[in-house]
PDB file of C-alpha atoms in Angstrom:
ATOM      1  CA  UNK Z   1       0.000   0.000   0.000  1.00 58.00           C
ATOM      2  CA  UNK Z   2       1.503   3.324  -1.000  1.00 65.00           C
ATOM      3  CA  UNK Z   3       1.474   6.427   1.125  1.00 66.00           C
ATOM      4  CA  UNK Z   4      -1.147   8.187  -1.011  1.00 71.00           C
ATOM      5  CA  UNK Z   5      -3.577   5.247  -0.916  1.00 80.00           C
ATOM      6  CA  UNK Z   6      -3.057   4.901   2.822  1.00 81.00           C
ATOM      7  CA  UNK Z   7      -3.776   8.599   3.427  1.00 82.00           C
ATOM      8  CA  UNK Z   8      -6.812   8.527   1.142  1.00 85.00           C
ATOM      9  CA  UNK Z   9      -8.137   5.474   3.002  1.00 85.00           C
ATOM     10  CA  UNK Z  10      -7.679   7.308   6.303  1.00 88.00           C
ATOM     11  CA  UNK Z  11      -9.337  10.411   4.866  1.00 88.00           C
ATOM     12  CA  UNK Z  12     -12.304   8.349   3.609  1.00 88.00           C
ATOM     13  CA  UNK Z  13     -12.663   6.717   7.019  1.00 87.00           C
ATOM     14  CA  UNK Z  14     -12.556  10.068   8.833  1.00 86.00           C
ATOM     15  CA  UNK Z  15     -15.116  11.611   6.486  1.00 88.00           C
ATOM     16  CA  UNK Z  16     -17.514   8.660   6.573  1.00 86.00           C
ATOM     17  CA  UNK Z  17     -20.990   9.391   7.965  1.00 87.00           C
ATOM     18  CA  UNK Z  18     -21.456   8.405  11.597  1.00 81.00           C
ATOM     19  CA  UNK Z  19     -24.661   7.827  13.514  1.00 84.00           C
ATOM     20  CA  UNK Z  20     -25.344  10.720  15.878  1.00 85.00           C
ATOM     21  CA  UNK Z  21     -26.764   8.419  18.571  1.00 89.00           C
ATOM     22  CA  UNK Z  22     -23.318   7.717  20.042  1.00 86.00           C
ATOM     23  CA  UNK Z  23     -22.651  11.438  20.451  1.00 86.00           C
ATOM     24  CA  UNK Z  24     -26.061  11.987  22.020  1.00 90.00           C
ATOM     25  CA  UNK Z  25     -25.475   9.096  24.419  1.00 92.00           C
ATOM     26  CA  UNK Z  26     -22.101  10.541  25.403  1.00 91.00           C
ATOM     27  CA  UNK Z  27     -23.636  14.006  25.934  1.00 91.00           C
ATOM     28  CA  UNK Z  28     -26.381  12.584  28.147  1.00 93.00           C
ATOM     29  CA  UNK Z  29     -24.007  10.473  30.246  1.00 95.00           C
ATOM     30  CA  UNK Z  30     -21.463  13.295  30.511  1.00 93.00           C
ATOM     31  CA  UNK Z  31     -24.171  15.745  31.622  1.00 93.00           C
ATOM     32  CA  UNK Z  32     -25.480  13.245  34.175  1.00 94.00           C
ATOM     33  CA  UNK Z  33     -21.985  12.777  35.593  1.00 94.00           C
ATOM     34  CA  UNK Z  34     -21.405  16.534  35.827  1.00 92.00           C
ATOM     35  CA  UNK Z  35     -24.790  17.108  37.456  1.00 92.00           C
ATOM     36  CA  UNK Z  36     -24.227  14.313  39.972  1.00 93.00           C
ATOM     37  CA  UNK Z  37     -20.774  15.601  40.948  1.00 90.00           C
ATOM     38  CA  UNK Z  38     -21.934  19.219  41.273  1.00 90.00           C
ATOM     39  CA  UNK Z  39     -25.034  18.379  43.309  1.00 89.00           C
ATOM     40  CA  UNK Z  40     -23.050  16.016  45.529  1.00 89.00           C
ATOM     41  CA  UNK Z  41     -20.456  18.755  46.111  1.00 85.00           C
ATOM     42  CA  UNK Z  42     -23.199  21.258  46.943  1.00 85.00           C
ATOM     43  CA  UNK Z  43     -25.358  19.030  49.151  1.00 86.00           C
ATOM     44  CA  UNK Z  44     -22.516  17.476  51.156  1.00 83.00           C
ATOM     45  CA  UNK Z  45     -20.896  20.744  52.203  1.00 80.00           C
ATOM     46  CA  UNK Z  46     -18.084  20.840  49.683  1.00 78.00           C
ATOM     47  CA  UNK Z  47     -18.504  24.553  49.046  1.00 76.00           C
ATOM     48  CA  UNK Z  48     -18.389  25.313  52.762  1.00 72.00           C
ATOM     49  CA  UNK Z  49     -15.393  23.121  53.527  1.00 72.00           C
ATOM     50  CA  UNK Z  50     -13.299  23.847  50.425  1.00 70.00           C
ATOM     51  CA  UNK Z  51     -13.907  27.568  49.890  1.00 72.00           C
ATOM     52  CA  UNK Z  52     -15.682  29.337  52.732  1.00 70.00           C
ATOM     53  CA  UNK Z  53     -14.202  27.748  55.866  1.00 67.00           C
ATOM     54  CA  UNK Z  54     -10.608  27.934  54.608  1.00 67.00           C
ATOM     55  CA  UNK Z  55      -8.657  30.954  55.760  1.00 67.00           C
ATOM     56  CA  UNK Z  56      -5.718  30.502  53.412  1.00 65.00           C
ATOM     57  CA  UNK Z  57      -6.019  29.678  49.729  1.00 64.00           C
ATOM     58  CA  UNK Z  58      -3.059  28.946  47.523  1.00 66.00           C
ATOM     59  CA  UNK Z  59      -3.354  30.160  43.954  1.00 66.00           C
ATOM     60  CA  UNK Z  60      -1.631  29.330  40.721  1.00 67.00           C
ATOM     61  CA  UNK Z  61       1.110  31.591  39.399  1.00 71.00           C
ATOM     62  CA  UNK Z  62      -0.470  34.522  37.605  1.00 72.00           C
ATOM     63  CA  UNK Z  63      -3.907  33.860  39.071  1.00 70.00           C
ATOM     64  CA  UNK Z  64      -3.527  35.493  42.480  1.00 69.00           C
ATOM     65  CA  UNK Z  65      -6.383  37.819  41.600  1.00 71.00           C
ATOM     66  CA  UNK Z  66      -8.816  34.876  41.508  1.00 71.00           C
ATOM     67  CA  UNK Z  67     -10.344  34.631  44.980  1.00 73.00           C
ATOM     68  CA  UNK Z  68     -13.369  32.735  46.309  1.00 73.00           C
ATOM     69  CA  UNK Z  69     -16.596  34.711  46.241  1.00 77.00           C
ATOM     70  CA  UNK Z  70     -18.650  35.409  49.377  1.00 80.00           C
ATOM     71  CA  UNK Z  71     -20.518  32.397  50.791  1.00 80.00           C
ATOM     72  CA  UNK Z  72     -23.886  33.048  49.147  1.00 88.00           C
ATOM     73  CA  UNK Z  73     -22.288  33.768  45.773  1.00 86.00           C
ATOM     74  CA  UNK Z  74     -20.180  30.590  45.922  1.00 85.00           C
ATOM     75  CA  UNK Z  75     -23.270  28.496  46.658  1.00 87.00           C
ATOM     76  CA  UNK Z  76     -25.116  30.257  43.842  1.00 92.00           C
ATOM     77  CA  UNK Z  77     -22.230  29.612  41.416  1.00 90.00           C
ATOM     78  CA  UNK Z  78     -22.212  25.894  42.203  1.00 89.00           C
ATOM     79  CA  UNK Z  79     -26.028  25.777  41.957  1.00 92.00           C
ATOM     80  CA  UNK Z  80     -25.921  27.451  38.533  1.00 94.00           C
ATOM     81  CA  UNK Z  81     -23.254  24.966  37.465  1.00 93.00           C
ATOM     82  CA  UNK Z  82     -25.642  22.175  38.459  1.00 93.00           C
ATOM     83  CA  UNK Z  83     -28.396  23.687  36.322  1.00 95.00           C
ATOM     84  CA  UNK Z  84     -25.940  24.067  33.439  1.00 95.00           C
ATOM     85  CA  UNK Z  85     -24.981  20.398  33.829  1.00 95.00           C
ATOM     86  CA  UNK Z  86     -28.660  19.482  33.490  1.00 95.00           C
ATOM     87  CA  UNK Z  87     -28.842  21.669  30.371  1.00 95.00           C
ATOM     88  CA  UNK Z  88     -25.842  19.794  28.965  1.00 94.00           C
ATOM     89  CA  UNK Z  89     -27.527  16.481  29.731  1.00 94.00           C
ATOM     90  CA  UNK Z  90     -30.776  17.538  28.065  1.00 93.00           C
ATOM     91  CA  UNK Z  91     -29.116  19.360  25.158  1.00 91.00           C
ATOM     92  CA  UNK Z  92     -30.812  22.661  26.029  1.00 92.00           C
ATOM     93  CA  UNK Z  93     -28.726  25.670  24.892  1.00 93.00           C
ATOM     94  CA  UNK Z  94     -25.887  23.143  24.651  1.00 91.00           C
ATOM     95  CA  UNK Z  95     -23.035  25.341  23.416  1.00 93.00           C
ATOM     96  CA  UNK Z  96     -23.802  28.176  25.817  1.00 95.00           C
ATOM     97  CA  UNK Z  97     -24.232  25.732  28.715  1.00 95.00           C
ATOM     98  CA  UNK Z  98     -20.908  24.023  27.993  1.00 95.00           C
ATOM     99  CA  UNK Z  99     -19.055  27.335  27.707  1.00 96.00           C
ATOM    100  CA  UNK Z 100     -20.542  28.698  30.945  1.00 96.00           C
ATOM    101  CA  UNK Z 101     -19.958  25.437  32.809  1.00 95.00           C
ATOM    102  CA  UNK Z 102     -16.352  25.413  31.636  1.00 93.00           C
ATOM    103  CA  UNK Z 103     -15.920  29.007  32.815  1.00 92.00           C
ATOM    104  CA  UNK Z 104     -17.426  28.225  36.213  1.00 90.00           C
ATOM    105  CA  UNK Z 105     -15.333  25.096  36.637  1.00 88.00           C
ATOM    106  CA  UNK Z 106     -12.188  27.005  35.694  1.00 86.00           C
ATOM    107  CA  UNK Z 107     -13.034  29.682  38.239  1.00 83.00           C
ATOM    108  CA  UNK Z 108     -13.536  27.056  40.954  1.00 81.00           C
ATOM    109  CA  UNK Z 109     -10.315  25.308  40.003  1.00 77.00           C
ATOM    110  CA  UNK Z 110      -8.239  28.491  39.966  1.00 76.00           C
ATOM    111  CA  UNK Z 111     -10.030  30.038  42.942  1.00 68.00           C
ATOM    112  CA  UNK Z 112      -8.194  28.210  45.654  1.00 57.00           C
ATOM    113  CA  UNK Z 113      -8.878  24.527  45.927  1.00 51.00           C
ATOM    114  CA  UNK Z 114      -5.271  24.263  47.063  1.00 45.00           C
ATOM    115  CA  UNK Z 115      -5.507  24.943  50.780  1.00 40.00           C
ATOM    116  CA  UNK Z 116      -3.603  23.898  53.901  1.00 35.00           C
ATOM    117  CA  UNK Z 117      -6.674  23.562  56.138  1.00 32.00           C
TER     118      UNK Z 117
END
């Protein structure tokens, strides 16, 4: 098999039509996993113990300006992330929900999960 026939075979395989059901199944399962993790974190006091009760938060280099929000705002952020996870699961405003969830998760990750409590 020559290089050109090999690359054309790969190109044909990559451009072949694929059933959308596998992508929909992945989206539903991924959204369910995100929703479960967010709601578990919220209902079992993760926001309180990881962000609010900690006095000292380590930050990543260049992200010292990212600080945890006040208690009510942190709970609201995690609640909104749970709703966005349900939107991802259901496919409602999917692109917006994914972008906002990613932004919220990045904020939580950079906002001081590294503590010495």
